[in-house]
Coordinates of C-alpha atoms in Angstrom, one line a residue:
Chain A
M1 CA -86.8 29.7 32.2
G2 CA -85.8 26.2 31.1
A3 CA -84.4 23.3 33.3
C4 CA -80.5 23.3 34.0
L5 CA -77.5 22.0 35.5
V6 CA -75.6 24.6 37.8
V7 CA -72.0 23.1 38.0
D8 CA -71.0 23.8 41.4
R9 CA -67.8 21.8 41.5
P10 CA -66.5 21.2 38.0
G11 CA -64.0 18.2 38.8
L12 CA -60.7 17.8 37.1
F13 CA -61.1 18.4 33.4
S14 CA -65.2 18.1 31.9
S15 CA -65.9 19.6 28.4
L16 CA -68.6 18.8 26.1
Q17 CA -68.0 16.3 23.5
D18 CA -70.5 14.8 20.9
F19 CA -69.1 13.1 17.8
G20 CA -66.7 16.0 16.9
R21 CA -66.5 18.6 14.0
F22 CA -66.1 17.4 10.5
G23 CA -64.6 19.4 8.0
Y24 CA -62.0 21.0 9.6
Q25 CA -58.8 19.3 9.6
R26 CA -57.5 21.0 6.5
F27 CA -57.9 24.2 8.5
G28 CA -55.6 22.9 11.4
I29 CA -58.3 21.6 13.5
S30 CA -58.7 17.9 14.9
A31 CA -62.6 16.7 15.1
S32 CA -61.9 16.1 18.7
G33 CA -65.1 14.8 20.0
A34 CA -66.4 12.0 22.9
M35 CA -62.7 10.0 23.7
D36 CA -65.1 7.1 24.1
S37 CA -67.5 7.3 21.5
L38 CA -69.4 3.8 22.9
A39 CA -70.0 5.5 26.4
M40 CA -70.9 8.6 25.0
Q41 CA -73.8 7.3 22.9
A42 CA -74.6 4.6 25.9
A43 CA -75.9 7.9 28.1
N44 CA -78.0 9.5 25.4
L45 CA -79.9 6.1 24.5
L46 CA -80.4 5.7 28.0
V47 CA -82.1 9.2 28.7
G48 CA -84.2 8.4 24.5
N49 CA -81.3 11.1 23.0
E50 CA -80.1 10.4 19.6
R51 CA -77.0 9.2 19.8
G52 CA -74.5 11.7 19.0
E53 CA -75.8 14.3 21.2
A54 CA -73.4 16.7 23.5
T55 CA -72.6 15.2 26.9
V56 CA -70.4 16.0 29.2
E57 CA -67.5 14.7 29.2
L58 CA -65.9 13.6 33.0
T59 CA -61.7 12.8 33.2
M60 CA -60.8 11.4 36.2
L61 CA -62.9 13.0 38.4
G62 CA -66.2 14.3 38.6
L63 CA -68.3 17.2 38.8
S64 CA -70.8 18.0 41.1
A65 CA -73.9 20.6 40.0
V66 CA -77.4 21.3 41.0
V67 CA -80.8 21.6 39.1
E68 CA -82.3 25.2 38.4
G69 CA -85.2 26.0 36.4
G70 CA -87.7 22.7 36.2
P71 CA -87.2 19.0 36.6
L72 CA -84.6 16.8 34.4
R73 CA -83.6 13.4 33.3
L74 CA -79.8 12.4 32.8
A75 CA -77.8 9.3 32.9
L76 CA -74.2 8.2 33.4
A77 CA -72.2 6.1 31.6
G78 CA -68.7 5.0 31.1
A79 CA -65.7 5.1 34.0
D80 CA -66.9 3.5 36.9
M81 CA -67.4 7.0 39.2
A82 CA -69.7 7.8 41.9
L83 CA -73.1 8.7 41.9
T84 CA -74.8 10.2 44.5
I85 CA -77.8 12.2 44.0
N86 CA -78.8 14.3 47.5
G87 CA -76.1 12.6 49.3
T88 CA -77.6 9.6 48.3
A89 CA -75.9 6.9 46.1
A90 CA -77.7 5.9 42.7
E91 CA -76.7 3.8 39.6
G92 CA -74.6 4.5 36.9
W93 CA -75.7 3.4 33.3
S94 CA -79.2 4.6 34.3
A95 CA -81.5 7.4 34.2
H96 CA -82.4 9.5 36.9
R97 CA -85.3 11.8 37.2
L98 CA -84.2 14.6 39.3
A99 CA -86.7 18.0 40.1
P100 CA -84.9 21.7 40.8
G101 CA -82.9 21.8 43.8
D102 CA -81.3 18.6 43.9
R103 CA -77.6 18.3 43.8
I104 CA -75.4 15.7 41.7
A105 CA -72.1 14.7 42.5
I106 CA -69.8 12.3 40.7
G107 CA -66.6 11.0 42.4
A108 CA -63.4 9.7 41.2
A109 CA -63.3 7.2 38.8
R110 CA -62.8 3.8 40.8
Q111 CA -61.9 1.8 37.2
G112 CA -61.2 4.0 33.7
M113 CA -61.0 7.3 32.7
R114 CA -63.6 8.4 31.4
A115 CA -67.5 8.6 32.0
Y116 CA -70.3 11.2 30.0
L117 CA -73.2 12.4 31.7
A118 CA -76.1 13.4 28.6
I119 CA -78.8 15.2 29.9
A120 CA -82.8 14.3 27.9
G121 CA -83.3 16.2 24.8
G122 CA -79.3 17.7 24.5
L123 CA -78.0 20.9 25.8
D124 CA -79.4 24.1 24.6
I125 CA -76.1 25.4 23.7
A126 CA -75.5 26.9 20.2
P127 CA -72.7 25.0 18.4
T128 CA -69.3 26.1 16.7
L129 CA -68.6 25.1 13.4
G130 CA -71.3 22.4 13.8
S131 CA -70.3 20.9 16.6
L132 CA -70.4 21.3 20.6
S133 CA -67.2 19.5 21.1
T134 CA -64.7 21.4 22.9
H135 CA -61.0 21.4 22.0
S136 CA -59.9 24.3 24.0
R137 CA -56.3 24.3 21.8
S138 CA -58.3 26.2 19.4
T139 CA -60.6 27.6 22.1
I140 CA -63.8 26.7 20.4
G141 CA -66.7 24.5 21.4
G142 CA -68.5 23.9 24.5
I143 CA -68.7 26.6 26.7
D144 CA -66.0 29.6 25.3
G145 CA -64.3 26.8 24.3
R146 CA -62.9 25.6 27.6
A147 CA -63.5 22.9 30.4
L148 CA -66.3 23.9 32.6
R149 CA -66.3 25.9 35.2
T150 CA -67.9 26.6 38.4
G151 CA -70.7 28.9 37.9
D152 CA -70.9 26.9 34.3
R153 CA -74.8 26.7 33.6
L154 CA -75.9 24.1 31.1
P155 CA -79.7 24.5 29.9
A156 CA -81.4 20.8 29.3
R157 CA -82.7 21.3 25.3
G158 CA -85.9 19.0 25.9
E159 CA -88.3 17.8 28.2
S160 CA -87.8 15.5 31.9
A161 CA -90.6 13.3 30.7
G162 CA -90.1 9.8 29.1
P163 CA -88.5 6.1 30.6
R164 CA -86.1 5.4 33.2
L165 CA -83.9 3.2 31.2
A166 CA -81.2 1.0 32.5
L167 CA -78.5 -1.0 30.8
P168 CA -77.7 -4.3 33.1
A169 CA -74.1 -4.9 34.1
P170 CA -73.5 -7.7 31.6
Y171 CA -74.2 -5.5 28.6
R172 CA -72.2 -2.8 29.5
P173 CA -68.8 -2.6 26.8
R174 CA -66.0 -4.5 27.7
G175 CA -62.9 -4.2 26.0
E176 CA -60.1 -7.6 26.2
G177 CA -57.5 -8.8 24.0
P178 CA -55.2 -6.9 22.0
I179 CA -56.0 -3.3 20.7
R180 CA -56.2 -3.8 16.7
V181 CA -54.4 -1.9 14.3
V182 CA -54.5 -1.8 10.3
L183 CA -50.4 -1.2 9.6
G184 CA -49.2 2.0 8.0
P185 CA -49.7 4.0 6.2
Q186 CA -45.9 4.4 7.0
D187 CA -44.9 1.2 8.1
D188 CA -42.1 0.6 5.7
F189 CA -40.6 3.2 7.8
F190 CA -39.7 0.2 10.1
T191 CA -37.4 -3.2 10.2
P192 CA -39.6 -6.2 10.1
E193 CA -37.9 -6.9 13.5
G194 CA -39.0 -3.1 14.5
I195 CA -42.8 -4.1 13.7
A196 CA -42.4 -7.8 15.1
T197 CA -41.4 -5.8 18.5
F198 CA -44.7 -3.7 18.0
L199 CA -47.0 -6.8 17.6
S200 CA -45.2 -8.6 20.0
A201 CA -44.1 -6.8 23.4
R202 CA -46.7 -5.4 25.7
Y203 CA -46.7 -1.1 25.8
R204 CA -47.7 0.5 29.0
V205 CA -49.4 3.7 29.2
S206 CA -47.2 6.4 30.6
D207 CA -48.4 9.3 32.4
K208 CA -48.3 11.5 29.3
V209 CA -51.6 10.8 28.2
D210 CA -54.6 12.9 27.6
R211 CA -57.3 14.0 24.8
M212 CA -54.4 14.8 22.6
G213 CA -52.7 11.4 22.3
A214 CA -51.2 8.2 24.9
Q215 CA -47.4 7.8 24.8
L216 CA -46.6 4.6 25.9
E217 CA -43.6 2.6 27.5
G218 CA -42.0 -0.1 26.1
P219 CA -39.6 -2.0 24.2
A220 CA -38.0 0.5 21.2
I221 CA -39.5 -0.3 17.5
A222 CA -36.5 0.0 15.3
H223 CA -36.9 2.3 12.5
A224 CA -35.1 1.0 9.1
G225 CA -33.9 4.3 8.5
G226 CA -34.7 8.0 9.1
F227 CA -37.4 8.6 11.0
N228 CA -38.3 12.3 9.6
I229 CA -41.0 12.7 6.8
V230 CA -42.6 15.2 5.4
S231 CA -45.6 16.1 7.4
D232 CA -48.8 14.7 6.8
G233 CA -52.3 14.6 8.2
I234 CA -53.0 12.8 11.1
M235 CA -56.1 10.7 12.1
N236 CA -57.3 9.3 15.6
G237 CA -55.7 6.4 16.3
S238 CA -52.7 6.8 14.5
I239 CA -49.3 5.6 16.0
Q240 CA -46.3 7.8 15.7
V241 CA -43.2 6.6 16.4
P242 CA -40.3 9.3 16.4
G243 CA -36.3 8.8 17.3
N244 CA -36.7 7.4 20.2
G245 CA -38.5 4.3 18.9
R246 CA -41.5 4.5 21.5
P247 CA -45.0 4.5 20.0
L248 CA -47.1 7.7 20.3
I249 CA -50.7 7.1 19.6
L250 CA -52.5 10.4 18.6
L251 CA -55.9 10.8 20.0
A252 CA -59.7 13.6 19.6
D253 CA -57.6 16.7 20.0
R254 CA -54.5 15.5 18.2
Q255 CA -52.7 18.3 15.8
T256 CA -53.9 18.0 12.7
T257 CA -50.0 16.9 11.2
G258 CA -47.2 15.5 11.9
G259 CA -43.8 14.4 10.8
Y260 CA -42.5 11.4 12.5
P261 CA -43.2 7.9 10.4
K262 CA -46.7 6.0 11.6
I263 CA -46.4 2.6 11.9
A264 CA -50.2 1.7 12.7
T265 CA -53.4 3.6 12.9
V266 CA -55.7 1.9 15.6
I267 CA -59.1 0.3 14.1
G268 CA -61.9 2.9 14.9
P269 CA -64.1 0.0 16.9
D270 CA -61.5 -0.1 19.8
L271 CA -60.2 3.5 19.7
W272 CA -62.9 3.8 23.2
R273 CA -60.8 1.2 25.6
L274 CA -57.6 4.7 24.5
G275 CA -60.2 6.6 26.1
Q276 CA -60.6 4.9 29.2
A277 CA -56.5 4.0 29.6
R278 CA -55.2 5.2 33.0
P279 CA -51.3 5.6 33.5
G280 CA -50.0 1.8 33.8
D281 CA -52.3 0.0 32.0
E282 CA -51.1 -2.3 29.7
F283 CA -51.6 -3.3 25.7
A284 CA -50.9 -5.3 23.0
F285 CA -51.1 -4.8 19.7
A286 CA -52.9 -7.5 17.0
A287 CA -52.6 -6.2 13.3
V288 CA -55.4 -6.6 11.3
T289 CA -56.2 -6.2 7.5
A290 CA -58.7 -3.0 6.3
E291 CA -60.9 -5.4 5.4
A292 CA -61.0 -6.9 8.8
A293 CA -61.3 -3.9 10.5
V294 CA -64.2 -2.6 7.9
L295 CA -65.7 -6.5 9.7
A296 CA -65.1 -4.8 12.9
A297 CA -66.8 -1.3 12.5
V298 CA -70.2 -3.1 11.0
E299 CA -69.7 -5.3 14.3
H300 CA -69.5 -2.7 16.3
E301 CA -72.6 -0.6 15.1
R302 CA -74.2 -3.8 15.9
R303 CA -72.6 -3.5 19.4
I304 CA -74.0 -0.2 19.9
A305 CA -77.4 -1.4 18.3
A306 CA -77.6 -4.4 20.8
M307 CA -76.6 -2.3 23.6
A308 CA -79.3 -0.3 23.0
A309 CA -82.0 -3.6 22.8
R310 CA -80.6 -4.4 26.2
M311 CA -82.1 -1.4 27.7
I312 CA -84.2 -2.5 30.6
E313 CA -87.1 0.2 31.6
L314 CA -86.8 0.4 35.2
A315 CA -90.1 0.4 37.4
S316 CA -91.4 3.2 39.1
A317 CA -94.6 4.9 40.1
G318 CA -97.3 4.8 37.4
A319 CA -94.6 2.7 34.7
A320 CA -95.4 -0.6 34.0
L321 CA -91.7 -3.0 33.4
S322 CA -93.1 -3.8 29.3
S323 CA -93.4 -7.5 28.3
E324 CA -92.1 -6.5 25.2
R325 CA -88.8 -4.9 26.6
L326 CA -88.8 -8.4 28.5
L327 CA -89.0 -10.0 25.4
A328 CA -86.1 -7.6 23.7
H329 CA -83.6 -8.5 26.0
N330 CA -83.9 -12.0 26.8
L331 CA -85.2 -11.6 30.1
V332 CA -87.9 -13.8 30.1
S333 CA -85.8 -16.9 29.5
G334 CA -82.6 -16.0 30.8
V335 CA -80.5 -16.6 28.1
C336 CA -78.4 -14.1 27.1
S337 CA -74.8 -14.4 27.1
A338 CA -74.3 -17.4 24.8
L339 CA -74.6 -15.0 21.3
D340 CA -74.2 -12.1 23.1
P341 CA -72.5 -9.7 20.3
L342 CA -70.9 -8.2 23.7
S343 CA -68.8 -10.4 24.3
E344 CA -67.0 -10.2 21.0
P345 CA -63.8 -8.7 21.4
Chain B
M1 CA -36.2 14.7 -5.1
K2 CA -38.6 12.8 -7.4
T3 CA -41.3 13.9 -10.2
A4 CA -44.3 13.7 -9.8
Q5 CA -45.6 14.4 -12.7
A6 CA -45.1 11.4 -14.6
L7 CA -46.0 8.6 -11.1
P8 CA -49.7 7.4 -10.2
P9 CA -50.3 9.1 -6.5
R10 CA -49.4 5.2 -3.8
L11 CA -52.5 4.5 -1.8
L12 CA -52.1 3.7 1.7
D13 CA -54.4 2.1 3.9
A14 CA -54.7 4.2 7.3
G15 CA -56.8 2.0 9.4
E16 CA -60.6 1.2 7.9
S17 CA -62.1 4.4 7.6
G18 CA -58.5 6.7 5.8
L19 CA -56.9 6.6 3.2
V20 CA -53.7 8.2 2.0
V21 CA -53.0 9.7 -1.2
E22 CA -49.5 10.2 -1.5
F23 CA -47.8 11.7 -4.5
G24 CA -44.4 12.8 -3.2
D25 CA -41.9 12.1 -0.3
A26 CA -40.4 15.6 -1.2
I27 CA -41.9 19.5 -0.2
D28 CA -42.7 20.0 -4.0
E29 CA -45.1 22.9 -5.4
Q30 CA -45.4 20.3 -8.4
V31 CA -46.4 17.8 -5.5
N32 CA -48.4 20.1 -4.0
R33 CA -50.3 21.5 -6.7
E34 CA -51.4 17.7 -7.4
V35 CA -52.0 16.8 -3.8
I36 CA -54.8 19.9 -3.7
A37 CA -56.2 19.7 -7.1
L38 CA -57.3 16.2 -6.2
A39 CA -58.5 17.9 -2.8
D40 CA -60.6 20.1 -4.7
A41 CA -61.5 17.8 -7.3
L42 CA -63.3 14.9 -4.8
D43 CA -65.1 18.1 -3.1
A44 CA -66.7 19.0 -6.5
L45 CA -67.3 15.0 -6.4
P46 CA -71.1 14.1 -4.7
L47 CA -69.2 11.1 -3.4
A48 CA -71.5 9.8 -0.4
G49 CA -69.6 8.4 2.9
I50 CA -66.8 11.3 2.8
R51 CA -65.8 12.9 5.9
E52 CA -63.4 15.2 5.0
V53 CA -59.9 15.9 2.8
V54 CA -56.8 17.0 4.1
P55 CA -54.0 18.4 1.9
T56 CA -50.6 18.4 3.0
Y57 CA -47.2 18.7 1.4
R58 CA -46.8 15.8 -0.7
S59 CA -49.8 13.5 0.3
L60 CA -54.1 13.8 0.9
L61 CA -55.9 11.9 3.9
V62 CA -59.4 10.9 3.0
L63 CA -61.6 10.3 6.0
F64 CA -64.5 8.1 5.0
D65 CA -67.0 6.1 6.2
P66 CA -66.5 2.4 5.7
L67 CA -70.0 1.4 6.3
V68 CA -70.7 3.8 3.4
L69 CA -68.0 3.8 1.1
S70 CA -66.4 0.7 0.5
R71 CA -62.6 1.2 0.2
E72 CA -62.7 -0.1 -3.5
T73 CA -64.4 2.2 -4.6
L74 CA -62.9 5.0 -2.9
R75 CA -59.7 4.1 -4.7
A76 CA -60.9 3.4 -8.0
R77 CA -62.8 7.0 -7.9
V78 CA -58.8 8.5 -6.5
L79 CA -57.7 6.8 -9.4
A80 CA -60.4 8.0 -12.1
L81 CA -59.4 11.9 -11.1
W82 CA -55.7 11.1 -11.5
P83 CA -54.2 13.0 -13.4
P84 CA -56.5 15.8 -11.2
R85 CA -57.4 18.8 -13.7
A86 CA -55.3 21.5 -12.0
D87 CA -58.4 24.3 -12.5
G88 CA -57.8 26.6 -9.3
R89 CA -61.1 25.7 -7.8
Q90 CA -61.9 25.1 -4.6
S91 CA -64.8 23.6 -2.4
H92 CA -66.3 26.6 -1.0
G93 CA -67.4 28.0 -4.7
T94 CA -64.1 30.3 -4.4
R95 CA -61.2 30.2 -6.3
H96 CA -58.0 29.9 -5.1
G97 CA -56.2 33.9 -4.8
I98 CA -53.7 35.7 -3.8
W99 CA -53.4 37.1 -0.1
H100 CA -51.9 40.6 0.6
V101 CA -50.9 40.3 4.4
P102 CA -49.7 43.5 6.0
V103 CA -46.7 43.2 8.3
A104 CA -45.2 45.2 11.1
Y105 CA -41.5 43.9 10.6
G106 CA -38.7 44.1 13.7
G107 CA -39.3 45.7 16.8
E108 CA -41.7 44.1 19.5
H109 CA -43.7 42.8 16.5
G110 CA -40.6 40.4 15.5
V111 CA -38.0 39.9 17.9
D112 CA -35.8 37.6 16.0
L113 CA -35.4 40.5 12.7
D114 CA -32.2 42.0 14.1
H115 CA -30.7 38.5 15.0
V116 CA -31.5 36.8 11.5
A117 CA -30.1 40.0 9.5
R118 CA -26.9 39.8 11.7
L119 CA -26.7 36.1 10.7
H120 CA -26.8 36.9 6.8
G121 CA -24.6 39.6 7.1
L122 CA -27.5 41.7 6.2
S123 CA -29.8 44.9 7.3
T124 CA -33.0 44.5 8.6
R125 CA -34.6 46.7 5.6
E126 CA -32.7 44.1 3.5
V127 CA -34.3 41.4 5.4
V128 CA -37.6 42.5 5.0
D129 CA -37.7 43.0 1.5
L130 CA -36.3 40.1 0.9
H131 CA -39.0 38.7 2.8
S132 CA -42.1 40.8 1.6
G133 CA -40.2 40.6 -1.8
A134 CA -41.6 37.1 -2.5
E135 CA -44.5 35.5 -3.3
Y136 CA -45.1 32.5 -1.2
R137 CA -47.7 29.5 -1.7
V138 CA -49.4 28.1 1.1
Y139 CA -48.9 24.2 1.3
M140 CA -50.9 23.6 4.0
I141 CA -53.1 24.7 7.5
G142 CA -51.2 22.4 10.0
F143 CA -50.0 21.7 13.4
A144 CA -52.7 24.7 15.0
P145 CA -55.7 26.0 13.8
G146 CA -55.4 28.3 10.5
F147 CA -51.6 28.1 11.1
A148 CA -49.6 28.5 7.6
Y149 CA -47.0 26.8 6.1
L150 CA -45.3 28.7 3.1
G151 CA -42.7 28.1 0.3
G152 CA -40.8 30.5 -1.1
L153 CA -38.3 32.1 0.9
N154 CA -35.7 33.7 -0.5
E155 CA -32.8 31.5 -0.5
A156 CA -30.6 34.7 1.3
I157 CA -32.8 34.1 3.9
H158 CA -33.1 30.4 4.9
T159 CA -32.6 30.3 8.4
S160 CA -32.2 26.9 10.5
R161 CA -34.7 26.7 13.7
R162 CA -33.7 27.7 16.7
T163 CA -31.7 25.7 19.0
D164 CA -34.2 26.0 21.8
P165 CA -37.7 26.7 20.6
R166 CA -39.9 28.9 22.2
L167 CA -43.3 27.6 24.6
K168 CA -45.1 30.2 23.4
T169 CA -44.8 32.9 20.7
P170 CA -46.8 36.2 19.8
P171 CA -50.3 35.6 18.2
R172 CA -50.2 36.3 14.4
S173 CA -46.8 36.2 14.1
V174 CA -45.3 35.5 10.7
S175 CA -42.1 33.9 11.3
I176 CA -39.5 32.0 8.8
G177 CA -37.7 28.1 9.7
G178 CA -35.2 26.7 7.4
R179 CA -36.6 27.3 3.6
Q180 CA -39.9 27.9 4.8
A181 CA -42.1 30.8 6.3
A182 CA -45.1 30.6 8.3
V183 CA -47.9 32.8 9.3
S184 CA -49.6 31.7 13.0
P185 CA -53.0 32.2 14.1
P186 CA -54.3 34.5 16.6
L187 CA -52.9 31.8 19.2
E188 CA -49.5 31.8 21.6
I189 CA -48.3 28.7 20.0
P190 CA -44.8 27.3 20.6
S191 CA -42.3 27.4 17.8
G192 CA -38.6 27.0 17.1
W193 CA -39.0 29.7 14.4
H194 CA -37.7 32.9 13.8
L195 CA -40.2 35.6 14.3
L196 CA -39.8 38.3 12.0
G197 CA -43.1 40.1 12.1
Q198 CA -46.7 40.1 13.3
T199 CA -50.1 40.9 11.2
P200 CA -53.2 42.2 12.4
V201 CA -55.1 39.7 10.5
R202 CA -56.5 36.3 12.2
S203 CA -55.9 33.6 9.7
Y204 CA -58.4 31.8 12.6
D205 CA -61.3 33.3 14.1
P206 CA -64.5 31.2 15.4
A207 CA -66.3 34.2 16.2
R208 CA -65.9 35.7 12.4
A209 CA -68.8 33.3 11.7
E210 CA -69.0 33.6 7.8
R211 CA -65.2 33.3 7.2
P212 CA -63.7 31.6 10.4
F213 CA -60.3 30.9 8.4
L214 CA -58.6 32.4 6.1
F215 CA -56.0 31.3 4.2
A216 CA -56.6 27.7 2.3
A217 CA -54.1 25.5 0.7
G218 CA -52.8 26.8 -2.9
D219 CA -53.8 29.7 -1.5
T220 CA -50.7 32.1 -3.2
I221 CA -49.8 35.2 0.0
R222 CA -47.2 38.2 -0.1
F223 CA -46.2 40.2 2.7
T224 CA -46.7 43.9 2.7
P225 CA -45.1 46.2 5.2
I226 CA -47.1 48.3 7.1
P227 CA -45.5 51.3 10.1
H228 CA -46.0 50.1 13.8
A229 CA -47.8 53.4 14.1
E230 CA -51.1 51.8 11.8
Y231 CA -50.8 48.6 13.5
A232 CA -52.8 49.2 16.5
A233 CA -55.8 50.3 14.9
L234 CA -55.9 47.5 11.7
C235 CA -55.8 45.1 14.8
R236 CA -58.8 46.3 16.7
A237 CA -60.1 46.5 13.2
A238 CA -59.6 43.0 12.8
E239 CA -60.9 42.6 15.9
A240 CA -64.2 43.9 15.3
G241 CA -64.7 41.0 12.1
E242 CA -63.2 42.7 9.7
I243 CA -60.9 41.0 7.3
V244 CA -57.6 43.6 7.1
A245 CA -56.3 41.5 4.0
E246 CA -56.4 42.4 0.5
W247 CA -58.1 39.4 -2.1
E248 CA -57.6 39.1 -5.3
P249 CA -57.9 36.4 -7.7
A250 CA -55.0 34.4 -9.2

């Protein structure tokens, strides 16, 4: 038997997530996938995985689990949740080696909403319709299409050998400034004043926020006429405005079609920030052109590459810090922040 | 309602990775045919960068990777495909066909049948005849996995939705709402539509690996009444993986 994590406390809502399941929205199944795919990718990179390996997405309160069967290497990234290994505090954004019998416990989020636990080599669990992402409403993905429970086993596919990488604090994702949107596809259902309200007011995340979407509170957005459309497709980040004028952002586990006009679409590079939004958080929205949004997507990819390049190898018995890596991270010269792509919005 | 044949589609941006191709703004069979023909035509193209296409009543959502496929190229390809050939070809190598779906009407399987009959001054037999006598077009699959929105309901039984939607309805319900009809997947979905019956057919079943979904937008559905006594056995067969609906080419 290979190494395995056995869940002894499942946390609030812990589910397996990867980039999502594509090709089935036409059959009523939205892609799901990690709500903060930036943190998911970071967790994977920290243990040497492909960026899109399935991870455990932890929500507000993490899980605890015991290692069985063999050694494991894992990393936690995303929301700031206290991590302990055998009762001793351990760093997030850092890979850890565990031996059989070791116990990890992940506490409540002190900041942010979701953290991602990646296991080196990925999980030895069969995908459903091409993905391990859990979509609990469709009862597919993960383990039996549901959130994790006590007793669930997460078998590692790979081996525990490999470097222990860490991402220093300055290079971790930061979300600042307004959430960028492209207006449309149904912005013509709103008055110019309605659109001005949307782009100038601050909106607060209500307590109706989950993997399906985020209901916002704030000034009502005026429709030009009716607020019903013939239902059409909804994507991750579509912002619907129903009759009450309050925007609702549809997210990873959204329903696939909807009948309210969509004033705007959150650009892909900013979606991760909504995955970390807690009730009470406030946002402003800024409109960008579709062309600018594509440039932002290019920049976002660069940012992920830069994050990978900034990871340092932790010194441990028998492992020297490679000078190549030190150079790559500018740690030698100490110049790293001025042109740091991570400081871009 | 606009006549859509003459007008090229509107192309609307949905973020940096979505393009909405809108053929009309109403529920209309011709508009829906154009949507599905374009979906099929895009499926048949090898065009790197398209993640998936989502056909709905009157528009097609194209999800793409803007780092692989530029918006300009995608727009040009879509417009070059218009007007699309409506040859009924489907991406999976099959064609849009006619599904014959068995239904146990009324009683515990369709708790609203009596109500709908009373509302229209019809007998339950007449409602069943009207409902099972029509041919339905699958306009789209949406809301829940495998939930089929159908057009073609006989006007005599058009019925406004319930004022108090149910938070849960029985799995595999066959229902009507307004001038539309629907078949539910084997899930207890919320719905404000009227429940006429229940089918043993599982329109969505992730365990049926070779065919997790039965119906696709553009298919035709006909309902066949079955005696309640046959329902349980058909359900068992369907749970074992058998597709208990008959299929024939259109």
